[in-house]
Amino acid sequence: MLTLTRRALAAGTALMLLSGAALAQAPIVIKFSHVVAPDTPKGRGADKFKELAEKYTAGRVKVEVYPNSQLFKDKEEVEALQLGAVQMLAPSLAKFGPLGAKEFEVFDLPYILPDKAALRRVTDGALGKRLFDKLQTKGITGLAYWDNGFKVMSANKPLRMPADFRGLKMRIQSSKVLEAEFRALGAIPQVMAFSEVYQGMQTGVVDGSENTPSNMYTQKHHEVQKYITLSDHGYIGYAVITNKKFWDGLPAEIRAELDKAMTEATVYANEVADKDNAEALDEMKKSGKTTLITLTADEKAAWKAALEPVTADMTKRVGKDVIEEFQKEAKGGTQ
Ligand code: LMR
């Protein structure tokens, strides 16, 4: 009896030691959920982060990437992050309003960014940091800004002049600035999760949308939209975010390796973004399923004039100081 008890105790101790060792070696799992296809700027960035994070931590961290809204759709994913069901996301900057961080909608203002160099000055500058500080109060840590690109506009009719938008139901992301943009054009904006847009277009729930070429192409929007206008009227980019409690709780040496992986993945994602969008446009053109429209100088001027009031209308929401700081940094610090 005694021997049995001793044996059982010894076995129990061995088991505990074993599970302790196994636990010590169990990798830290980071679930990185996103809503776009793997072969997009964000999809590639996430995959690159996985590769580098696993390499730099010698397998102590395992990154599981879930693309195409496999785990969560737009609205749910931020809640999932806050609850700890996933550890990393990269929502578009247009999706932070519902979280109470409406200053992020400054990126949605029409024609606010002349080019990507201006964008980089903002995201790498004081405002980029200030926006991330704002997220801390929501239990979220901002890790990086990733690019997608400038937006085009699609519909089943040619959109050349603002009047062409009248009465069209246009899908938007959950941003009040984008809502104001389409109202200024005389359209009817409808918030819809990214994963539902293709079907929405196919069934006529919406008539069109704005997005980047890479997002449109990988979701096959061009197969259900006869025209795409190369308007470049706004920008889509991302904030890579993590659960603050999770991030702060990581061993310091692991966090340092993950920071390094994120810095390199960011360079990579931003490098591939322009190429991905250019190729997507090319592919959509080659498909023969949609017609690309280039605006004349007069048409462009008409779009700008129609969209100009949006910035003034949205100043109260986004913050006058935020808009001014954005414009100053975009210009390179001189007003
Ligand atoms: C959208 O239109 O919802 C996109 O911004 C999705 C994305 O994450 O690029």
Tab-separated table of C-alpha atoms and ligand atoms in Angstrom:
chain	number	residue	atom	x	y	z
A	1	MET	CA	0.000	0.000	0.000
A	2	LEU	CA	2.771	2.299	1.093
A	3	THR	CA	4.806	1.451	-1.976
A	4	LEU	CA	1.784	2.160	-4.129
A	5	THR	CA	1.237	5.544	-2.532
A	6	ARG	CA	4.919	6.345	-2.884
A	7	ARG	CA	4.823	5.284	-6.494
A	8	ALA	CA	1.725	7.335	-7.135
A	9	LEU	CA	3.293	10.336	-5.454
A	10	ALA	CA	6.475	9.909	-7.428
A	11	ALA	CA	4.479	9.578	-10.638
A	12	GLY	CA	2.449	12.649	-9.706
A	13	THR	CA	5.624	14.655	-9.024
A	14	ALA	CA	7.106	13.504	-12.316
A	15	LEU	CA	3.915	14.526	-14.095
A	16	MET	CA	3.967	17.934	-12.476
A	17	LEU	CA	7.591	18.441	-13.422
A	18	LEU	CA	6.816	17.346	-16.929
A	19	SER	CA	3.839	19.633	-17.341
A	20	GLY	CA	5.898	22.453	-15.824
A	21	ALA	CA	8.587	21.843	-18.432
A	22	ALA	CA	6.017	21.484	-21.165
A	23	LEU	CA	4.389	24.690	-20.033
A	24	ALA	CA	7.691	26.511	-20.030
A	25	GLN	CA	8.166	25.392	-23.594
A	26	ALA	CA	4.614	25.908	-24.824
A	27	PRO	CA	4.795	28.690	-27.365
A	28	ILE	CA	3.026	31.977	-26.783
A	29	VAL	CA	0.278	32.062	-29.391
A	30	ILE	CA	-0.600	35.297	-31.168
A	31	LYS	CA	-3.812	35.122	-33.149
A	32	PHE	CA	-3.621	37.793	-35.852
A	33	SER	CA	-7.042	38.240	-37.395
A	34	HIS	CA	-7.795	40.384	-40.443
A	35	VAL	CA	-10.506	40.869	-43.036
A	36	VAL	CA	-8.644	40.983	-46.351
A	37	ALA	CA	-7.109	38.364	-48.648
A	38	PRO	CA	-3.575	37.055	-48.001
A	39	ASP	CA	-2.318	38.538	-51.296
A	40	THR	CA	-2.944	42.157	-50.327
A	41	PRO	CA	-0.595	44.645	-48.624
A	42	LYS	CA	-2.063	43.878	-45.184
A	43	GLY	CA	-2.206	40.126	-45.812
A	44	ARG	CA	1.432	40.074	-46.863
A	45	GLY	CA	2.434	42.240	-43.903
A	46	ALA	CA	0.737	39.861	-41.479
A	47	ASP	CA	2.409	36.834	-43.048
A	48	LYS	CA	5.801	38.566	-42.957
A	49	PHE	CA	5.304	39.405	-39.288
A	50	LYS	CA	4.522	35.743	-38.584
A	51	GLU	CA	7.660	34.597	-40.391
A	52	LEU	CA	9.950	37.071	-38.610
A	53	ALA	CA	8.352	36.790	-35.165
A	54	GLU	CA	8.694	33.014	-35.162
A	55	LYS	CA	12.265	33.249	-36.440
A	56	TYR	CA	13.453	35.926	-33.995
A	57	THR	CA	11.888	34.233	-30.969
A	58	ALA	CA	13.213	30.834	-32.087
A	59	GLY	CA	9.714	29.387	-31.973
A	60	ARG	CA	8.820	30.701	-28.504
A	61	VAL	CA	6.078	32.669	-30.214
A	62	LYS	CA	3.665	31.128	-32.681
A	63	VAL	CA	1.680	33.520	-34.852
A	64	GLU	CA	-1.562	32.235	-36.345
A	65	VAL	CA	-2.827	34.469	-39.135
A	66	TYR	CA	-6.558	34.306	-39.915
A	67	PRO	CA	-7.310	36.239	-43.136
A	68	ASN	CA	-10.571	37.036	-44.961
A	69	SER	CA	-12.749	37.574	-41.845
A	70	GLN	CA	-12.366	33.847	-41.079
A	71	LEU	CA	-12.533	34.525	-37.352
A	72	PHE	CA	-14.194	37.917	-37.028
A	73	LYS	CA	-15.789	40.590	-39.198
A	74	ASP	CA	-15.023	44.317	-38.974
A	75	LYS	CA	-17.056	45.245	-35.939
A	76	GLU	CA	-16.507	42.080	-33.954
A	77	GLU	CA	-12.745	41.947	-34.328
A	78	VAL	CA	-12.005	44.955	-32.130
A	79	GLU	CA	-14.258	43.593	-29.398
A	80	ALA	CA	-12.489	40.233	-29.722
A	81	LEU	CA	-9.147	41.981	-29.238
A	82	GLN	CA	-10.335	43.811	-26.160
A	83	LEU	CA	-11.673	40.567	-24.719
A	84	GLY	CA	-8.433	38.744	-25.478
A	85	ALA	CA	-9.927	36.277	-27.998
A	86	VAL	CA	-7.319	37.490	-30.511
A	87	GLN	CA	-4.044	39.265	-29.828
A	88	MET	CA	-3.404	41.241	-33.006
A	89	LEU	CA	-5.392	43.070	-35.680
A	90	ALA	CA	-4.781	45.694	-38.327
A	91	PRO	CA	-8.107	47.471	-38.840
A	92	SER	CA	-8.322	50.200	-41.397
A	93	LEU	CA	-7.913	53.684	-39.895
A	94	ALA	CA	-11.538	54.330	-40.895
A	95	LYS	CA	-12.784	51.803	-38.346
A	96	PHE	CA	-11.662	53.396	-35.065
A	97	GLY	CA	-14.589	55.799	-34.668
A	98	PRO	CA	-16.981	53.275	-33.094
A	99	LEU	CA	-14.278	52.600	-30.501
A	100	GLY	CA	-14.409	56.254	-29.466
A	101	ALA	CA	-11.152	57.172	-31.202
A	102	LYS	CA	-12.764	59.406	-33.807
A	103	GLU	CA	-9.548	61.397	-34.357
A	104	PHE	CA	-8.402	58.522	-36.594
A	105	GLU	CA	-11.014	59.633	-39.132
A	106	VAL	CA	-8.702	62.505	-40.049
A	107	PHE	CA	-7.106	60.014	-42.478
A	108	ASP	CA	-10.473	59.717	-44.270
A	109	LEU	CA	-10.782	63.412	-45.119
A	110	PRO	CA	-10.906	63.820	-48.899
A	111	TYR	CA	-7.663	64.883	-50.578
A	112	ILE	CA	-5.900	65.448	-47.259
A	113	LEU	CA	-2.849	63.472	-48.365
A	114	PRO	CA	-0.979	64.583	-51.461
A	115	ASP	CA	1.238	61.495	-51.480
A	116	LYS	CA	2.727	58.709	-49.400
A	117	ALA	CA	5.721	60.805	-48.323
A	118	ALA	CA	3.312	63.187	-46.598
A	119	LEU	CA	1.534	60.227	-45.035
A	120	ARG	CA	4.786	58.876	-43.622
A	121	ARG	CA	5.584	62.243	-42.031
A	122	VAL	CA	2.245	62.071	-40.214
A	123	THR	CA	2.371	58.449	-39.099
A	124	ASP	CA	6.025	58.694	-38.020
A	125	GLY	CA	5.492	62.072	-36.389
A	126	ALA	CA	3.890	63.469	-33.252
A	127	LEU	CA	0.306	62.952	-34.434
A	128	GLY	CA	0.866	59.280	-35.234
A	129	LYS	CA	2.089	58.823	-31.670
A	130	ARG	CA	-0.696	60.892	-30.165
A	131	LEU	CA	-3.327	58.753	-31.872
A	132	PHE	CA	-1.717	55.609	-30.498
A	133	ASP	CA	-1.637	57.160	-27.006
A	134	LYS	CA	-5.377	57.623	-27.312
A	135	LEU	CA	-5.804	53.864	-27.885
A	136	GLN	CA	-4.051	53.012	-24.607
A	137	THR	CA	-7.105	54.258	-22.719
A	138	LYS	CA	-9.165	51.609	-24.565
A	139	GLY	CA	-6.867	48.785	-23.503
A	140	ILE	CA	-5.185	48.755	-26.915
A	141	THR	CA	-1.537	49.279	-27.873
A	142	GLY	CA	-0.721	50.604	-31.338
A	143	LEU	CA	2.310	48.907	-32.839
A	144	ALA	CA	2.648	50.266	-36.373
A	145	TYR	CA	0.972	52.017	-39.274
A	146	TRP	CA	0.720	49.998	-42.468
A	147	ASP	CA	-0.150	51.295	-45.925
A	148	ASN	CA	-2.666	50.176	-48.395
A	149	GLY	CA	-3.149	53.005	-50.846
A	150	PHE	CA	-5.308	55.613	-52.506
A	151	LYS	CA	-8.939	54.881	-53.212
A	152	VAL	CA	-10.839	54.370	-56.444
A	153	MET	CA	-14.603	54.423	-56.829
A	154	SER	CA	-16.748	51.690	-58.378
A	155	ALA	CA	-20.339	51.389	-59.612
A	156	ASN	CA	-22.363	49.936	-62.453
A	157	LYS	CA	-22.504	53.323	-64.142
A	158	PRO	CA	-19.623	55.603	-65.045
A	159	LEU	CA	-18.829	58.000	-62.192
A	160	ARG	CA	-17.274	61.022	-63.870
A	161	MET	CA	-18.959	63.967	-62.206
A	162	PRO	CA	-20.392	64.428	-58.694
A	163	ALA	CA	-23.905	64.461	-60.200
A	164	ASP	CA	-23.394	60.829	-61.277
A	165	PHE	CA	-23.528	59.778	-57.606
A	166	ARG	CA	-26.994	61.121	-57.022
A	167	GLY	CA	-29.189	58.518	-55.315
A	168	LEU	CA	-26.612	55.717	-55.468
A	169	LYS	CA	-26.323	53.443	-52.427
A	170	MET	CA	-22.629	53.371	-51.666
A	171	ARG	CA	-20.996	50.984	-49.199
A	172	ILE	CA	-18.755	52.662	-46.632
A	173	GLN	CA	-16.586	51.656	-43.714
A	174	SER	CA	-17.785	52.731	-40.277
A	175	SER	CA	-16.479	56.312	-40.472
A	176	LYS	CA	-18.566	59.459	-40.099
A	177	VAL	CA	-16.171	61.277	-42.419
A	178	LEU	CA	-16.884	58.769	-45.178
A	179	GLU	CA	-20.582	59.131	-44.508
A	180	ALA	CA	-20.242	62.908	-44.954
A	181	GLU	CA	-18.185	62.350	-48.117
A	182	PHE	CA	-20.922	60.385	-49.853
A	183	ARG	CA	-23.658	62.707	-48.639
A	184	ALA	CA	-21.694	65.602	-50.161
A	185	LEU	CA	-21.766	63.697	-53.444
A	186	GLY	CA	-25.527	63.198	-53.209
A	187	ALA	CA	-25.243	59.442	-52.611
A	188	ILE	CA	-26.692	57.286	-49.836
A	189	PRO	CA	-23.894	55.869	-47.674
A	190	GLN	CA	-24.358	52.430	-46.104
A	191	VAL	CA	-22.015	50.950	-43.526
A	192	MET	CA	-21.306	47.323	-44.379
A	193	ALA	CA	-18.689	44.807	-43.237
A	194	PHE	CA	-15.941	44.295	-45.794
A	195	SER	CA	-16.703	40.577	-46.093
A	196	GLU	CA	-20.257	41.354	-47.232
A	197	VAL	CA	-19.502	43.889	-49.949
A	198	TYR	CA	-19.199	41.513	-52.914
A	199	GLN	CA	-22.571	39.948	-52.195
A	200	GLY	CA	-24.051	43.358	-51.473
A	201	MET	CA	-22.985	44.488	-54.929
A	202	GLN	CA	-24.109	41.301	-56.606
A	203	THR	CA	-27.596	41.453	-55.106
A	204	GLY	CA	-28.011	45.211	-55.493
A	205	VAL	CA	-28.084	45.975	-51.754
A	206	VAL	CA	-25.434	48.551	-52.651
A	207	ASP	CA	-24.707	50.128	-56.038
A	208	GLY	CA	-21.038	50.766	-55.519
A	209	SER	CA	-18.189	51.531	-53.149
A	210	GLU	CA	-14.801	53.091	-52.683
A	211	ASN	CA	-11.724	51.046	-51.929
A	212	THR	CA	-8.165	50.414	-53.006
A	213	PRO	CA	-7.542	48.439	-56.198
A	214	SER	CA	-5.918	45.576	-54.266
A	215	ASN	CA	-8.969	45.184	-52.030
A	216	MET	CA	-11.377	45.365	-54.978
A	217	TYR	CA	-9.448	42.892	-57.084
A	218	THR	CA	-8.884	40.271	-54.393
A	219	GLN	CA	-12.580	40.382	-53.439
A	220	LYS	CA	-13.599	40.215	-57.125
A	221	HIS	CA	-15.597	43.448	-56.970
A	222	HIS	CA	-14.646	44.139	-60.589
A	223	GLU	CA	-16.747	41.129	-61.623
A	224	VAL	CA	-19.888	42.832	-60.309
A	225	GLN	CA	-19.014	46.488	-60.976
A	226	LYS	CA	-18.911	47.677	-64.569
A	227	TYR	CA	-16.901	50.864	-63.954
A	228	ILE	CA	-13.997	51.899	-61.751
A	229	THR	CA	-13.031	55.568	-61.554
A	230	LEU	CA	-9.382	56.313	-60.745
A	231	SER	CA	-10.214	59.133	-58.391
A	232	ASP	CA	-7.490	58.959	-55.700
A	233	HIS	CA	-9.816	61.029	-53.519
A	234	GLY	CA	-8.745	59.459	-50.240
A	235	TYR	CA	-6.521	56.947	-48.544
A	236	ILE	CA	-6.820	53.561	-46.822
A	237	GLY	CA	-4.209	52.459	-44.321
A	238	TYR	CA	-4.049	50.469	-41.101
A	239	ALA	CA	-3.085	50.612	-37.477
A	240	VAL	CA	-1.590	47.334	-36.313
A	241	ILE	CA	-2.876	46.927	-32.785
A	242	THR	CA	-2.592	44.507	-29.897
A	243	ASN	CA	-4.268	43.912	-26.548
A	244	LYS	CA	-2.357	46.131	-24.097
A	245	LYS	CA	-2.593	43.699	-21.184
A	246	PHE	CA	-1.320	40.841	-23.334
A	247	TRP	CA	1.532	42.937	-24.748
A	248	ASP	CA	2.628	44.358	-21.399
A	249	GLY	CA	2.540	40.865	-19.898
A	250	LEU	CA	5.017	39.400	-22.387
A	251	PRO	CA	8.572	38.696	-21.203
A	252	ALA	CA	10.653	41.772	-22.062
A	253	GLU	CA	13.069	39.844	-24.293
A	254	ILE	CA	10.180	38.381	-26.302
A	255	ARG	CA	8.566	41.786	-26.703
A	256	ALA	CA	11.852	43.192	-27.983
A	257	GLU	CA	12.067	40.478	-30.667
A	258	LEU	CA	8.437	41.046	-31.636
A	259	ASP	CA	9.072	44.790	-31.898
A	260	LYS	CA	11.966	44.050	-34.241
A	261	ALA	CA	9.796	41.706	-36.318
A	262	MET	CA	7.072	44.372	-36.482
A	263	THR	CA	9.496	47.092	-37.588
A	264	GLU	CA	10.757	44.912	-40.436
A	265	ALA	CA	7.286	43.662	-41.408
A	266	THR	CA	6.160	47.300	-41.574
A	267	VAL	CA	8.919	48.219	-44.021
A	268	TYR	CA	7.986	45.196	-46.096
A	269	ALA	CA	4.212	45.831	-46.062
A	270	ASN	CA	4.721	49.456	-47.051
A	271	GLU	CA	7.094	48.472	-49.826
A	272	VAL	CA	4.714	45.985	-51.444
A	273	ALA	CA	1.611	48.188	-51.155
A	274	ASP	CA	2.141	50.346	-54.251
A	275	LYS	CA	3.097	47.359	-56.388
A	276	ASP	CA	0.087	45.336	-55.216
A	277	ASN	CA	-2.297	48.149	-56.066
A	278	ALA	CA	-0.737	48.819	-59.465
A	279	GLU	CA	-0.888	45.119	-60.349
A	280	ALA	CA	-4.482	44.831	-59.146
A	281	LEU	CA	-5.534	47.705	-61.395
A	282	ASP	CA	-3.767	46.058	-64.291
A	283	GLU	CA	-5.430	42.707	-63.659
A	284	MET	CA	-8.886	44.252	-63.399
A	285	LYS	CA	-8.314	46.064	-66.661
A	286	LYS	CA	-7.071	42.898	-68.366
A	287	SER	CA	-10.086	40.931	-67.111
A	288	GLY	CA	-12.326	42.893	-69.471
A	289	LYS	CA	-15.075	42.705	-66.853
A	290	THR	CA	-14.862	46.337	-65.834
A	291	THR	CA	-13.866	49.619	-67.461
A	292	LEU	CA	-11.332	51.922	-65.827
A	293	ILE	CA	-12.141	55.615	-66.023
A	294	THR	CA	-9.480	58.316	-65.847
A	295	LEU	CA	-10.836	61.716	-64.856
A	296	THR	CA	-10.045	64.827	-66.852
A	297	ALA	CA	-8.626	67.861	-65.037
A	298	ASP	CA	-12.072	69.510	-65.071
A	299	GLU	CA	-13.766	66.418	-63.673
A	300	LYS	CA	-11.148	66.164	-60.931
A	301	ALA	CA	-11.713	69.799	-60.046
A	302	ALA	CA	-15.465	69.155	-59.818
A	303	TRP	CA	-14.893	66.237	-57.381
A	304	LYS	CA	-12.601	68.397	-55.261
A	305	ALA	CA	-15.121	71.227	-55.160
A	306	ALA	CA	-17.967	68.874	-54.205
A	307	LEU	CA	-15.933	67.250	-51.438
A	308	GLU	CA	-14.342	70.385	-50.056
A	309	PRO	CA	-17.068	71.159	-47.468
A	310	VAL	CA	-16.519	67.749	-45.837
A	311	THR	CA	-13.409	68.897	-43.959
A	312	ALA	CA	-15.168	71.929	-42.457
A	313	ASP	CA	-18.260	69.845	-41.611
A	314	MET	CA	-16.183	67.219	-39.840
A	315	THR	CA	-13.872	69.576	-37.953
A	316	LYS	CA	-15.851	69.375	-34.755
A	317	ARG	CA	-15.901	65.582	-34.814
A	318	VAL	CA	-12.290	64.923	-35.762
A	319	GLY	CA	-10.832	67.927	-33.886
A	320	LYS	CA	-9.560	71.209	-35.302
A	321	ASP	CA	-6.182	70.712	-33.655
A	322	VAL	CA	-5.909	67.191	-35.119
A	323	ILE	CA	-6.672	68.395	-38.651
A	324	GLU	CA	-4.257	71.303	-38.360
A	325	GLU	CA	-1.491	69.129	-36.954
A	326	PHE	CA	-2.102	66.604	-39.726
A	327	GLN	CA	-1.897	69.269	-42.421
A	328	LYS	CA	1.228	70.780	-40.901
A	329	GLU	CA	3.048	67.454	-40.621
A	330	ALA	CA	1.922	66.359	-44.073
A	331	LYS	CA	3.492	69.498	-45.488
A	332	GLY	CA	6.749	68.787	-43.700
A	333	GLY	CA	6.309	70.977	-40.643
A	334	THR	CA	5.806	74.343	-42.334
A	335	GLN	CA	2.340	75.859	-42.494
B	1	LMR	C1	-12.695	47.968	-46.062
B	1	LMR	O1	-13.163	48.487	-47.054
B	1	LMR	O2	-13.388	47.569	-45.117
B	1	LMR	C2	-11.210	47.822	-46.059
B	1	LMR	O3	-10.620	48.919	-45.506
B	1	LMR	C3	-10.773	46.531	-45.497
B	1	LMR	C4	-9.304	46.519	-45.193
B	1	LMR	O4	-8.989	46.132	-44.087
B	1	LMR	O5	-8.506	46.871	-46.058
